[in-house]
PDB file of C-alpha atoms in Angstrom:
ATOM      1  CA  MET A   1     142.027 100.217  74.349  1.00 68.00           C
ATOM      2  CA  LYS A   2     139.964 103.259  75.418  1.00 72.00           C
ATOM      3  CA  TYR A   3     138.047 102.896  72.371  1.00 74.00           C
ATOM      4  CA  LEU A   4     136.908  99.152  73.045  1.00 71.00           C
ATOM      5  CA  GLN A   5     136.065 100.027  76.459  1.00 70.00           C
ATOM      6  CA  LEU A   6     133.807 102.555  75.472  1.00 68.00           C
ATOM      7  CA  LEU A   7     132.110 100.283  72.569  1.00 63.00           C
ATOM      8  CA  MET A   8     131.495  97.759  75.753  1.00 63.00           C
ATOM      9  CA  ILE A   9     129.932 100.272  77.738  1.00 64.00           C
ATOM     10  CA  LEU A  10     128.088 101.361  74.919  1.00 57.00           C
ATOM     11  CA  LEU A  11     126.889  97.863  74.055  1.00 55.00           C
ATOM     12  CA  LEU A  12     126.115  96.912  77.628  1.00 54.00           C
ATOM     13  CA  SER A  13     123.800  99.789  78.346  1.00 55.00           C
ATOM     14  CA  SER A  14     121.940 100.155  74.806  1.00 49.00           C
ATOM     15  CA  CYS A  15     120.967  96.125  75.350  1.00 49.00           C
ATOM     16  CA  GLY A  16     119.173  96.886  78.917  1.00 53.00           C
ATOM     17  CA  LEU A  17     122.298  97.170  81.562  1.00 53.00           C
ATOM     18  CA  PRO A  18     119.693  96.447  84.544  1.00 59.00           C
ATOM     19  CA  TYR A  19     119.288  99.061  86.906  1.00 63.00           C
ATOM     20  CA  CYS A  20     116.577 100.230  89.224  1.00 69.00           C
ATOM     21  CA  HIS A  21     116.058 104.135  90.110  1.00 70.00           C
ATOM     22  CA  LYS A  22     115.259 104.078  93.911  1.00 77.00           C
ATOM     23  CA  VAL A  23     114.136 106.666  96.610  1.00 84.00           C
ATOM     24  CA  GLN A  24     113.851 106.208 100.338  1.00 84.00           C
ATOM     25  CA  LEU A  25     111.488 107.500 102.514  1.00 89.00           C
ATOM     26  CA  THR A  26     113.096 109.306 105.382  1.00 88.00           C
ATOM     27  CA  GLU A  27     112.947 108.397 108.883  1.00 91.00           C
ATOM     28  CA  ASP A  28     111.225 112.170 109.463  1.00 92.00           C
ATOM     29  CA  ASP A  29     108.916 110.777 106.312  1.00 92.00           C
ATOM     30  CA  LEU A  30     107.762 107.926 108.258  1.00 92.00           C
ATOM     31  CA  LYS A  31     106.616 110.243 111.437  1.00 94.00           C
ATOM     32  CA  TRP A  32     103.718 110.474 109.177  1.00 94.00           C
ATOM     33  CA  ILE A  33     102.609 106.952 109.447  1.00 93.00           C
ATOM     34  CA  ASN A  34     104.507 104.942 112.274  1.00 91.00           C
ATOM     35  CA  HIS A  35     102.533 106.437 115.462  1.00 91.00           C
ATOM     36  CA  TYR A  36      99.776 103.838 114.108  1.00 94.00           C
ATOM     37  CA  ASN A  37      99.187 100.369 115.204  1.00 95.00           C
ATOM     38  CA  VAL A  38      97.018  98.099 113.545  1.00 97.00           C
ATOM     39  CA  ASN A  39      93.640  98.010 116.016  1.00 96.00           C
ATOM     40  CA  ASP A  40      94.199 101.158 117.302  1.00 96.00           C
ATOM     41  CA  THR A  41      90.634 103.005 117.960  1.00 96.00           C
ATOM     42  CA  MET A  42      90.956 106.713 117.870  1.00 96.00           C
ATOM     43  CA  LEU A  43      87.483 109.050 119.299  1.00 97.00           C
ATOM     44  CA  PHE A  44      86.963 111.866 117.647  1.00 97.00           C
ATOM     45  CA  ARG A  45      84.136 114.572 119.053  1.00 96.00           C
ATOM     46  CA  SER A  46      82.288 116.930 117.114  1.00 96.00           C
ATOM     47  CA  ASN A  47      81.382 120.409 118.033  1.00 95.00           C
ATOM     48  CA  LYS A  48      77.504 119.175 118.148  1.00 93.00           C
ATOM     49  CA  ASN A  49      78.781 116.592 121.062  1.00 93.00           C
ATOM     50  CA  SER A  50      78.438 113.689 118.706  1.00 95.00           C
ATOM     51  CA  ILE A  51      81.304 111.255 118.538  1.00 96.00           C
ATOM     52  CA  ASP A  52      82.934 109.288 115.825  1.00 96.00           C
ATOM     53  CA  THR A  53      85.125 106.198 116.190  1.00 97.00           C
ATOM     54  CA  ILE A  54      87.794 105.531 113.559  1.00 97.00           C
ATOM     55  CA  ILE A  55      89.499 102.311 113.849  1.00 97.00           C
ATOM     56  CA  VAL A  56      93.247 101.385 112.076  1.00 97.00           C
ATOM     57  CA  LYS A  57      92.952  98.643 109.995  1.00 97.00           C
ATOM     58  CA  ASP A  58      95.990  97.772 108.081  1.00 96.00           C
ATOM     59  CA  ILE A  59      99.624  99.799 107.785  1.00 96.00           C
ATOM     60  CA  GLN A  60     102.106  99.369 105.209  1.00 94.00           C
ATOM     61  CA  VAL A  61     105.774 100.346 104.351  1.00 92.00           C
ATOM     62  CA  ARG A  62     107.322 100.189 101.282  1.00 87.00           C
ATOM     63  CA  ASN A  63     110.994 101.529 101.239  1.00 83.00           C
ATOM     64  CA  PRO A  64     113.966 100.387  99.450  1.00 71.00           C
ATOM     65  CA  LYS A  65     116.408  98.575 101.334  1.00 71.00           C
ATOM     66  CA  ASN A  66     119.288 100.499  99.671  1.00 64.00           C
ATOM     67  CA  THR A  67     119.479 102.846  96.759  1.00 60.00           C
ATOM     68  CA  ASN A  68     122.217 101.282  95.122  1.00 62.00           C
ATOM     69  CA  ILE A  69     120.824 101.772  91.370  1.00 60.00           C
ATOM     70  CA  PHE A  70     122.252  98.397  89.962  1.00 62.00           C
ATOM     71  CA  ASP A  71     120.621  96.272  92.986  1.00 61.00           C
ATOM     72  CA  THR A  72     117.446  95.114  91.470  1.00 60.00           C
ATOM     73  CA  GLU A  73     115.424  95.052  94.491  1.00 59.00           C
ATOM     74  CA  GLY A  74     111.846  96.038  93.885  1.00 57.00           C
ATOM     75  CA  GLN A  75     111.932  95.868  90.268  1.00 59.00           C
ATOM     76  CA  ASN A  76     109.600  94.179  87.740  1.00 58.00           C
ATOM     77  CA  TRP A  77     111.282  93.432  84.781  1.00 53.00           C
ATOM     78  CA  MET A  78     108.612  91.330  83.208  1.00 55.00           C
ATOM     79  CA  GLU A  79     106.742  94.445  83.065  1.00 55.00           C
ATOM     80  CA  GLY A  80     109.884  96.766  81.941  1.00 57.00           C
ATOM     81  CA  ASP A  81     109.419  98.278  85.773  1.00 60.00           C
ATOM     82  CA  ASN A  82     113.065  99.876  87.074  1.00 66.00           C
ATOM     83  CA  GLU A  83     111.652 102.610  89.405  1.00 71.00           C
ATOM     84  CA  TYR A  84     110.806 101.849  93.279  1.00 73.00           C
ATOM     85  CA  TYR A  85     109.999 104.856  95.421  1.00 81.00           C
ATOM     86  CA  GLY A  86     109.218 104.371  98.822  1.00 84.00           C
ATOM     87  CA  PHE A  87     105.239 104.602 100.378  1.00 90.00           C
ATOM     88  CA  ALA A  88     103.775 103.963 103.071  1.00 94.00           C
ATOM     89  CA  TYR A  89      99.959 104.019 103.795  1.00 95.00           C
ATOM     90  CA  VAL A  90      97.528 103.400 106.709  1.00 96.00           C
ATOM     91  CA  ASP A  91      94.093 102.031 106.025  1.00 97.00           C
ATOM     92  CA  MET A  92      90.712 102.819 108.691  1.00 97.00           C
ATOM     93  CA  THR A  93      87.555 102.446 109.634  1.00 96.00           C
ATOM     94  CA  LEU A  94      85.469 105.534 110.195  1.00 96.00           C
ATOM     95  CA  ARG A  95      82.186 105.003 112.023  1.00 95.00           C
ATOM     96  CA  HIS A  96      79.935 107.775 111.605  1.00 93.00           C
ATOM     97  CA  SER A  97      76.358 107.537 112.617  1.00 88.00           C
ATOM     98  CA  ALA A  98      75.276 104.088 111.588  1.00 88.00           C
ATOM     99  CA  ASP A  99      77.497 104.004 108.709  1.00 90.00           C
ATOM    100  CA  SER A 100      81.289 102.722 107.881  1.00 91.00           C
ATOM    101  CA  PHE A 101      83.690 104.562 105.368  1.00 91.00           C
ATOM    102  CA  LEU A 102      86.919 103.964 104.487  1.00 92.00           C
ATOM    103  CA  ILE A 103      89.998 106.083 104.965  1.00 94.00           C
ATOM    104  CA  SER A 104      93.705 105.042 103.434  1.00 95.00           C
ATOM    105  CA  PHE A 105      96.428 107.755 103.788  1.00 95.00           C
ATOM    106  CA  GLU A 106      99.521 107.523 101.720  1.00 95.00           C
ATOM    107  CA  ILE A 107     102.819 109.262 101.704  1.00 94.00           C
ATOM    108  CA  LYS A 108     105.678 108.908  98.883  1.00 92.00           C
ATOM    109  CA  ARG A 109     108.690 110.261  97.941  1.00 87.00           C
ATOM    110  CA  ILE A 110     109.649 110.219  93.896  1.00 84.00           C
ATOM    111  CA  ASP A 111     112.533 112.686  93.926  1.00 83.00           C
ATOM    112  CA  LYS A 112     115.242 112.572  97.166  1.00 81.00           C
ATOM    113  CA  ASN A 113     115.431 116.162  97.038  1.00 85.00           C
ATOM    114  CA  GLY A 114     111.666 116.784  95.904  1.00 85.00           C
ATOM    115  CA  PRO A 115     108.411 117.214  98.330  1.00 89.00           C
ATOM    116  CA  LEU A 116     106.728 114.568 100.263  1.00 90.00           C
ATOM    117  CA  ILE A 117     103.671 113.619  98.160  1.00 91.00           C
ATOM    118  CA  SER A 118     100.318 112.441 100.017  1.00 93.00           C
ATOM    119  CA  SER A 119      97.335 110.602  98.631  1.00 92.00           C
ATOM    120  CA  CYS A 120      94.243 109.797 100.622  1.00 93.00           C
ATOM    121  CA  ASN A 121      90.489 107.908 100.308  1.00 91.00           C
ATOM    122  CA  PHE A 122      88.781 109.867 102.807  1.00 91.00           C
ATOM    123  CA  CYS A 123      84.883 108.599 102.471  1.00 88.00           C
ATOM    124  CA  GLU A 124      83.415 109.740  99.241  1.00 87.00           C
ATOM    125  CA  TRP A 125      86.356 111.934  98.671  1.00 90.00           C
ATOM    126  CA  SER A 126      90.144 111.427  97.377  1.00 90.00           C
ATOM    127  CA  TRP A 127      93.385 113.163  96.571  1.00 90.00           C
ATOM    128  CA  LEU A 128      96.048 112.203  94.950  1.00 89.00           C
ATOM    129  CA  LYS A 129      99.934 113.318  94.868  1.00 86.00           C
ATOM    130  CA  ILE A 130      99.644 116.468  96.504  1.00 85.00           C
ATOM    131  CA  LYS A 131     102.416 118.216  97.775  1.00 86.00           C
ATOM    132  CA  MET A 132     102.287 118.633 101.252  1.00 87.00           C
ATOM    133  CA  ASP A 133     101.995 122.215 102.347  1.00 87.00           C
ATOM    134  CA  ILE A 134     103.258 122.166 105.891  1.00 91.00           C
ATOM    135  CA  LYS A 135     101.654 124.900 108.626  1.00 93.00           C
ATOM    136  CA  PRO A 136     101.041 125.150 112.220  1.00 93.00           C
ATOM    137  CA  PHE A 137      97.325 124.739 113.007  1.00 94.00           C
ATOM    138  CA  ILE A 138      95.371 125.719 116.181  1.00 91.00           C
ATOM    139  CA  LEU A 139      92.895 123.297 117.424  1.00 88.00           C
ATOM    140  CA  LEU A 140      90.941 123.777 120.858  1.00 84.00           C
ATOM    141  CA  ASN A 141      93.552 126.525 121.776  1.00 88.00           C
ATOM    142  CA  ARG A 142      96.842 124.560 121.389  1.00 91.00           C
ATOM    143  CA  LYS A 143      98.717 124.829 118.661  1.00 94.00           C
ATOM    144  CA  TYR A 144      99.988 121.697 116.139  1.00 94.00           C
ATOM    145  CA  GLU A 145     103.168 121.993 114.214  1.00 94.00           C
ATOM    146  CA  ASP A 146     103.601 120.429 111.125  1.00 94.00           C
ATOM    147  CA  CYS A 147     100.202 119.934 109.844  1.00 95.00           C
ATOM    148  CA  PHE A 148      98.247 120.193 106.313  1.00 92.00           C
ATOM    149  CA  CYS A 149      94.978 120.662 105.527  1.00 94.00           C
ATOM    150  CA  VAL A 150      92.761 119.515 102.260  1.00 93.00           C
ATOM    151  CA  ASP A 151      89.519 120.617 101.319  1.00 92.00           C
ATOM    152  CA  THR A 152      87.129 119.391  98.842  1.00 91.00           C
ATOM    153  CA  ASN A 153      88.414 122.093  96.292  1.00 90.00           C
ATOM    154  CA  GLU A 154      91.469 119.985  96.014  1.00 90.00           C
ATOM    155  CA  MET A 155      89.484 116.777  96.286  1.00 91.00           C
ATOM    156  CA  GLU A 156      87.667 114.218  93.506  1.00 89.00           C
ATOM    157  CA  ARG A 157      84.544 112.876  94.438  1.00 87.00           C
ATOM    158  CA  ASN A 158      84.350 108.921  93.818  1.00 81.00           C
ATOM    159  CA  SER A 159      81.133 107.642  92.429  1.00 72.00           C
ATOM    160  CA  GLY A 160      81.109 104.408  94.023  1.00 71.00           C
ATOM    161  CA  ASP A 161      79.348 102.743  96.621  1.00 70.00           C
ATOM    162  CA  GLN A 162      80.072 103.907  99.956  1.00 70.00           C
ATOM    163  CA  PRO A 163      77.393 106.200 101.805  1.00 76.00           C
ATOM    164  CA  ILE A 164      77.896 110.198 101.699  1.00 84.00           C
ATOM    165  CA  ILE A 165      79.544 112.001 104.620  1.00 88.00           C
ATOM    166  CA  ASN A 166      79.391 115.514 102.956  1.00 89.00           C
ATOM    167  CA  LEU A 167      82.896 116.049 103.943  1.00 92.00           C
ATOM    168  CA  ARG A 168      84.620 120.076 103.548  1.00 94.00           C
ATOM    169  CA  ASN A 169      88.086 119.212 104.883  1.00 94.00           C
ATOM    170  CA  VAL A 170      90.468 117.203 106.591  1.00 96.00           C
ATOM    171  CA  VAL A 171      93.817 118.164 108.572  1.00 96.00           C
ATOM    172  CA  TRP A 172      96.555 115.669 109.148  1.00 95.00           C
ATOM    173  CA  ASN A 173      99.565 116.455 111.574  1.00 95.00           C
ATOM    174  CA  LYS A 174     102.857 114.639 111.666  1.00 94.00           C
ATOM    175  CA  ASN A 175     103.148 113.142 114.886  1.00 93.00           C
ATOM    176  CA  ILE A 176      99.297 112.456 115.392  1.00 93.00           C
ATOM    177  CA  GLY A 177      97.916 111.474 112.194  1.00 94.00           C
ATOM    178  CA  LEU A 178      94.229 112.435 111.205  1.00 96.00           C
ATOM    179  CA  LEU A 179      93.721 115.375 114.081  1.00 96.00           C
ATOM    180  CA  GLN A 180      90.537 116.853 112.374  1.00 96.00           C
ATOM    181  CA  TYR A 181      87.631 117.129 109.927  1.00 96.00           C
ATOM    182  CA  SER A 182      84.802 119.157 108.922  1.00 95.00           C
ATOM    183  CA  LEU A 183      81.233 118.473 107.285  1.00 95.00           C
ATOM    184  CA  ASN A 184      79.403 120.746 105.125  1.00 93.00           C
ATOM    185  CA  ASP A 185      76.695 120.654 107.991  1.00 94.00           C
ATOM    186  CA  GLY A 186      79.032 122.582 110.081  1.00 94.00           C
ATOM    187  CA  SER A 187      80.240 119.724 112.368  1.00 95.00           C
ATOM    188  CA  ILE A 188      84.128 120.148 113.302  1.00 95.00           C
ATOM    189  CA  TYR A 189      85.440 116.745 114.501  1.00 96.00           C
ATOM    190  CA  SER A 190      88.239 116.501 116.637  1.00 96.00           C
ATOM    191  CA  ILE A 191      90.700 113.791 117.909  1.00 95.00           C
ATOM    192  CA  ILE A 192      90.399 113.412 121.766  1.00 93.00           C
ATOM    193  CA  LYS A 193      93.298 112.778 123.152  1.00 74.00           C
TER     194      LYS A 193
END
């Protein structure tokens, strides 16, 4: 009888027993995104006293409702997909001088116990799947916890039809979102609270 049960298990698994590997974003993960609302407008003032405007265009959270491997939520069997990773993103428009730029920030978790990963398109620059190295950041004599900074050495330049902003780095905060960005001409744009 045991051999028959073992044989049945082997047959079912070799015939493609449906399962789905799923990883959820935690409530703590979602703090990187959930402070934004569509149509929010944020102002950023530079150290040269110019003002940029950022408008939130879209927010999406795609998170498995449960992680049972036999629940087929999020699967696309037609394309052989059996993985569903939680991810969330926010799309924004940056108005700088007379030009408009796209900013798209995404978080994703591929392993339940692994690091949170971020990807971003920021004007003509982007980074993909960077582990978020969280550190404090000081802005105008105020210390912000839970920040990470990415400079253009860690990014790739997008060759597209967007205008060029000459980005140098970006600072993102867990509880505020985009906190600061700087340009190669020495301009540093910080969020106005």
